[in-house]
Short mmCIF file of N, CA and C in Angstrom, two decimals:
data_model
loop_
_atom_site.label_atom_id
_atom_site.label_comp_id
_atom_site.label_asym_id
_atom_site.label_seq_id
_atom_site.Cartn_x
_atom_site.Cartn_y
_atom_site.Cartn_z
N MET N 1 141.63 153.69 29.39
CA MET N 1 142.80 153.85 28.54
C MET N 1 143.86 154.64 29.29
N ASP N 2 145.08 154.19 29.26
CA ASP N 2 146.20 154.85 29.91
C ASP N 2 146.86 155.77 28.88
N ASP N 3 146.59 157.08 28.96
CA ASP N 3 147.09 158.03 27.97
C ASP N 3 148.60 158.13 27.98
N GLU N 4 149.21 158.01 29.14
CA GLU N 4 150.65 158.16 29.22
C GLU N 4 151.39 157.05 28.47
N LEU N 5 150.89 155.83 28.58
CA LEU N 5 151.53 154.71 27.89
C LEU N 5 150.81 154.33 26.60
N ASN N 6 149.66 154.94 26.34
CA ASN N 6 148.84 154.65 25.17
C ASN N 6 148.42 153.18 25.12
N VAL N 7 148.07 152.64 26.28
CA VAL N 7 147.63 151.25 26.36
C VAL N 7 146.12 151.22 26.54
N ASP N 8 145.45 150.44 25.69
CA ASP N 8 144.01 150.31 25.75
C ASP N 8 143.65 148.83 25.67
N TRP N 9 143.60 148.20 26.83
CA TRP N 9 143.29 146.76 26.88
C TRP N 9 141.82 146.48 26.53
N GLU N 10 140.97 147.50 26.61
CA GLU N 10 139.55 147.34 26.30
C GLU N 10 139.33 146.97 24.83
N VAL N 11 140.27 147.35 23.97
CA VAL N 11 140.13 147.04 22.55
C VAL N 11 140.04 145.52 22.31
N LEU N 12 140.62 144.75 23.23
CA LEU N 12 140.59 143.30 23.09
C LEU N 12 139.20 142.72 23.31
N SER N 13 138.31 143.51 23.89
CA SER N 13 136.95 143.03 24.13
C SER N 13 135.99 143.41 23.00
N VAL N 14 136.48 144.13 22.01
CA VAL N 14 135.65 144.45 20.84
C VAL N 14 135.36 143.17 20.08
N ASP N 15 134.10 142.99 19.69
CA ASP N 15 133.71 141.78 18.95
C ASP N 15 134.61 141.55 17.74
N GLY N 16 135.18 140.37 17.68
CA GLY N 16 135.98 139.97 16.53
C GLY N 16 137.47 140.17 16.69
N VAL N 17 137.90 141.00 17.61
CA VAL N 17 139.33 141.31 17.73
C VAL N 17 140.14 140.08 18.12
N THR N 18 139.70 139.33 19.10
CA THR N 18 140.48 138.15 19.50
C THR N 18 140.49 137.10 18.40
N ASP N 19 139.41 137.02 17.62
CA ASP N 19 139.39 136.09 16.48
C ASP N 19 140.42 136.52 15.43
N VAL N 20 140.50 137.81 15.17
CA VAL N 20 141.47 138.33 14.20
C VAL N 20 142.88 138.08 14.70
N ILE N 21 143.12 138.26 15.98
CA ILE N 21 144.44 138.01 16.56
C ILE N 21 144.83 136.55 16.34
N THR N 22 143.92 135.64 16.61
CA THR N 22 144.19 134.22 16.42
C THR N 22 144.46 133.91 14.95
N GLN N 23 143.65 134.46 14.06
CA GLN N 23 143.82 134.22 12.63
C GLN N 23 145.15 134.77 12.12
N ALA N 24 145.52 135.96 12.56
CA ALA N 24 146.78 136.56 12.13
C ALA N 24 147.97 135.72 12.61
N ALA N 25 147.90 135.29 13.85
CA ALA N 25 148.99 134.46 14.40
C ALA N 25 149.09 133.13 13.65
N ARG N 26 147.97 132.53 13.35
CA ARG N 26 147.98 131.25 12.60
C ARG N 26 148.52 131.43 11.20
N SER N 27 148.14 132.51 10.53
CA SER N 27 148.61 132.70 9.16
C SER N 27 150.12 132.86 9.12
N ILE N 28 150.68 133.53 10.10
CA ILE N 28 152.14 133.70 10.14
C ILE N 28 152.81 132.39 10.54
N SER N 29 152.23 131.67 11.47
CA SER N 29 152.85 130.41 11.92
C SER N 29 152.85 129.36 10.82
N LYS N 30 151.95 129.49 9.84
CA LYS N 30 151.92 128.55 8.72
C LYS N 30 152.80 128.99 7.56
N ASN N 31 153.27 130.22 7.62
CA ASN N 31 154.14 130.77 6.58
C ASN N 31 155.51 130.11 6.68
N GLU N 32 155.99 129.58 5.59
CA GLU N 32 157.27 128.85 5.56
C GLU N 32 158.42 129.67 6.14
N ARG N 33 158.43 130.96 5.87
CA ARG N 33 159.54 131.80 6.32
C ARG N 33 159.55 132.01 7.83
N TYR N 34 158.37 132.05 8.44
CA TYR N 34 158.27 132.41 9.85
C TYR N 34 158.02 131.22 10.78
N ARG N 35 157.53 130.13 10.27
CA ARG N 35 157.06 129.07 11.16
C ARG N 35 158.15 128.43 12.00
N HIS N 36 159.39 128.49 11.57
CA HIS N 36 160.47 127.92 12.37
C HIS N 36 161.12 128.97 13.27
N ALA N 37 160.72 130.21 13.10
CA ALA N 37 161.35 131.30 13.85
C ALA N 37 160.57 131.69 15.10
N VAL N 38 159.29 131.31 15.17
CA VAL N 38 158.48 131.78 16.30
C VAL N 38 157.33 130.81 16.55
N GLU N 39 156.97 130.68 17.81
CA GLU N 39 155.87 129.81 18.22
C GLU N 39 154.56 130.58 18.11
N ILE N 40 153.48 129.88 17.83
CA ILE N 40 152.18 130.53 17.68
C ILE N 40 151.74 131.23 18.97
N GLU N 41 152.08 130.67 20.10
CA GLU N 41 151.71 131.30 21.37
C GLU N 41 152.38 132.67 21.51
N ASP N 42 153.63 132.77 21.08
CA ASP N 42 154.33 134.06 21.13
C ASP N 42 153.70 135.05 20.16
N LEU N 43 153.31 134.57 18.98
CA LEU N 43 152.65 135.43 18.01
C LEU N 43 151.35 135.97 18.57
N GLU N 44 150.56 135.11 19.19
CA GLU N 44 149.29 135.55 19.76
C GLU N 44 149.50 136.56 20.89
N GLN N 45 150.46 136.29 21.75
CA GLN N 45 150.74 137.22 22.85
C GLN N 45 151.18 138.58 22.30
N ASP N 46 152.08 138.56 21.33
CA ASP N 46 152.56 139.82 20.75
C ASP N 46 151.44 140.55 20.01
N ALA N 47 150.54 139.81 19.37
CA ALA N 47 149.41 140.43 18.68
C ALA N 47 148.48 141.12 19.68
N HIS N 48 148.25 140.50 20.83
CA HIS N 48 147.45 141.14 21.88
C HIS N 48 148.10 142.46 22.31
N ILE N 49 149.39 142.43 22.51
CA ILE N 49 150.11 143.62 22.96
C ILE N 49 150.07 144.70 21.88
N LEU N 50 150.29 144.31 20.63
CA LEU N 50 150.23 145.28 19.54
C LEU N 50 148.85 145.94 19.45
N ALA N 51 147.82 145.13 19.53
CA ALA N 51 146.46 145.67 19.44
C ALA N 51 146.17 146.65 20.58
N ALA N 52 146.71 146.37 21.74
CA ALA N 52 146.44 147.21 22.90
C ALA N 52 147.33 148.45 22.96
N THR N 53 148.41 148.47 22.20
CA THR N 53 149.36 149.59 22.31
C THR N 53 149.49 150.45 21.06
N LYS N 54 149.02 149.97 19.92
CA LYS N 54 149.15 150.75 18.69
C LYS N 54 147.84 151.45 18.35
N THR N 55 147.90 152.75 18.31
CA THR N 55 146.72 153.57 18.07
C THR N 55 146.04 153.23 16.75
N ASP N 56 146.82 153.00 15.69
CA ASP N 56 146.21 152.72 14.39
C ASP N 56 145.42 151.41 14.43
N LEU N 57 145.91 150.41 15.15
CA LEU N 57 145.19 149.15 15.27
C LEU N 57 143.93 149.33 16.11
N GLN N 58 144.02 150.13 17.15
CA GLN N 58 142.86 150.40 18.00
C GLN N 58 141.75 151.10 17.21
N GLU N 59 142.13 152.08 16.42
CA GLU N 59 141.14 152.82 15.62
C GLU N 59 140.40 151.89 14.66
N VAL N 60 141.14 151.03 13.99
CA VAL N 60 140.56 150.10 13.03
C VAL N 60 139.63 149.11 13.75
N ALA N 61 140.05 148.65 14.92
CA ALA N 61 139.23 147.71 15.69
C ALA N 61 137.93 148.35 16.13
N TYR N 62 138.00 149.57 16.64
CA TYR N 62 136.79 150.26 17.10
C TYR N 62 135.86 150.61 15.94
N GLU N 63 136.42 150.78 14.74
CA GLU N 63 135.59 151.03 13.56
C GLU N 63 134.92 149.74 13.07
N GLY N 64 135.40 148.60 13.54
CA GLY N 64 134.84 147.32 13.13
C GLY N 64 135.38 146.79 11.82
N SER N 65 136.50 147.33 11.37
CA SER N 65 137.12 146.90 10.12
C SER N 65 138.08 145.74 10.39
N MET N 66 137.51 144.56 10.60
CA MET N 66 138.31 143.40 11.00
C MET N 66 139.26 142.93 9.90
N GLY N 67 138.87 143.08 8.64
CA GLY N 67 139.75 142.71 7.54
C GLY N 67 141.00 143.58 7.52
N LEU N 68 140.82 144.88 7.71
CA LEU N 68 141.95 145.80 7.75
C LEU N 68 142.79 145.55 9.00
N LEU N 69 142.14 145.25 10.12
CA LEU N 69 142.88 144.92 11.34
C LEU N 69 143.75 143.70 11.11
N HIS N 70 143.21 142.68 10.47
CA HIS N 70 143.98 141.47 10.18
C HIS N 70 145.19 141.81 9.31
N HIS N 71 144.97 142.59 8.28
CA HIS N 71 146.07 142.97 7.37
C HIS N 71 147.17 143.72 8.12
N ARG N 72 146.80 144.73 8.88
CA ARG N 72 147.80 145.54 9.59
C ARG N 72 148.50 144.75 10.69
N LEU N 73 147.75 143.94 11.39
CA LEU N 73 148.33 143.14 12.47
C LEU N 73 149.31 142.12 11.91
N THR N 74 148.95 141.47 10.82
CA THR N 74 149.84 140.52 10.18
C THR N 74 151.11 141.22 9.71
N TYR N 75 150.97 142.38 9.12
CA TYR N 75 152.11 143.16 8.66
C TYR N 75 153.04 143.52 9.83
N ASP N 76 152.45 144.00 10.92
CA ASP N 76 153.25 144.38 12.09
C ASP N 76 153.97 143.18 12.71
N LEU N 77 153.29 142.05 12.78
CA LEU N 77 153.92 140.84 13.34
C LEU N 77 155.06 140.36 12.45
N LYS N 78 154.84 140.38 11.14
CA LYS N 78 155.91 139.96 10.22
C LYS N 78 157.12 140.87 10.37
N ASN N 79 156.89 142.16 10.47
CA ASN N 79 158.01 143.09 10.66
C ASN N 79 158.74 142.81 11.96
N GLN N 80 157.98 142.50 13.00
CA GLN N 80 158.57 142.24 14.30
C GLN N 80 159.48 141.01 14.27
N TYR N 81 159.11 140.00 13.48
CA TYR N 81 159.86 138.75 13.46
C TYR N 81 160.72 138.56 12.21
N ALA N 82 160.79 139.55 11.35
CA ALA N 82 161.54 139.42 10.10
C ALA N 82 163.02 139.11 10.34
N THR N 83 163.64 139.79 11.27
CA THR N 83 165.06 139.57 11.52
C THR N 83 165.30 138.17 12.07
N ARG N 84 164.46 137.75 13.01
CA ARG N 84 164.61 136.42 13.58
C ARG N 84 164.42 135.34 12.50
N ALA N 85 163.45 135.55 11.63
CA ALA N 85 163.19 134.59 10.55
C ALA N 85 164.38 134.55 9.59
N LYS N 86 164.97 135.70 9.30
CA LYS N 86 166.12 135.75 8.41
C LYS N 86 167.31 134.99 9.01
N HIS N 87 167.55 135.19 10.28
CA HIS N 87 168.63 134.47 10.95
C HIS N 87 168.36 132.97 11.01
N GLN N 88 167.11 132.61 11.22
CA GLN N 88 166.74 131.20 11.28
C GLN N 88 166.97 130.54 9.92
N ASP N 89 166.70 131.28 8.84
CA ASP N 89 166.93 130.75 7.49
C ASP N 89 168.41 130.45 7.26
N ASN N 90 169.28 131.21 7.90
CA ASN N 90 170.71 131.03 7.71
C ASN N 90 171.30 129.90 8.55
N LEU N 91 170.53 129.36 9.47
CA LEU N 91 171.01 128.26 10.29
C LEU N 91 170.95 126.96 9.52
N VAL N 92 171.93 126.14 9.73
CA VAL N 92 171.99 124.84 9.07
C VAL N 92 171.89 123.78 10.15
N SER N 93 171.07 122.78 9.91
CA SER N 93 170.89 121.74 10.90
C SER N 93 172.14 120.86 11.01
N TYR N 94 172.30 120.23 12.14
CA TYR N 94 173.42 119.33 12.38
C TYR N 94 173.41 118.19 11.37
N ASP N 95 172.24 117.63 11.11
CA ASP N 95 172.12 116.53 10.15
C ASP N 95 172.56 116.96 8.75
N GLU N 96 172.19 118.18 8.37
CA GLU N 96 172.58 118.69 7.06
C GLU N 96 174.09 118.87 6.97
N LEU N 97 174.70 119.34 8.05
CA LEU N 97 176.16 119.47 8.07
C LEU N 97 176.85 118.13 7.94
N LEU N 98 176.33 117.12 8.65
CA LEU N 98 176.90 115.77 8.54
C LEU N 98 176.76 115.22 7.13
N GLU N 99 175.63 115.48 6.53
CA GLU N 99 175.39 115.00 5.17
C GLU N 99 176.34 115.66 4.19
N ARG N 100 176.58 116.93 4.34
CA ARG N 100 177.52 117.65 3.47
C ARG N 100 178.93 117.12 3.62
N ARG N 101 179.29 116.82 4.86
CA ARG N 101 180.64 116.35 5.15
C ARG N 101 180.90 114.97 4.56
N SER N 102 179.89 114.13 4.61
CA SER N 102 180.08 112.76 4.11
C SER N 102 179.94 112.68 2.59
N ALA N 103 179.47 113.72 1.96
CA ALA N 103 179.29 113.70 0.49
C ALA N 103 180.56 113.95 -0.25
#
């Protein structure tokens, strides 16, 4: 563990952590609000980084509380992408603009 940067990549080798990361990323990518704002690969990568850098997530993982890890990780990912999702919601497709114009 790197105390100066608070990075603990070993947490990713705890049984169940990578499964929780995948599940959290999938649940967000299927969410209507977020699915157009971010790719699942980006969610998974960011979840790995969050797990390795956030002390609260590391503690939960080492305790073996995978349900709580999933909840907190999903919450953190949603917060991370909330602004992007909000901006994406405000975008209008070209086809929709054409349809409005011809109506």
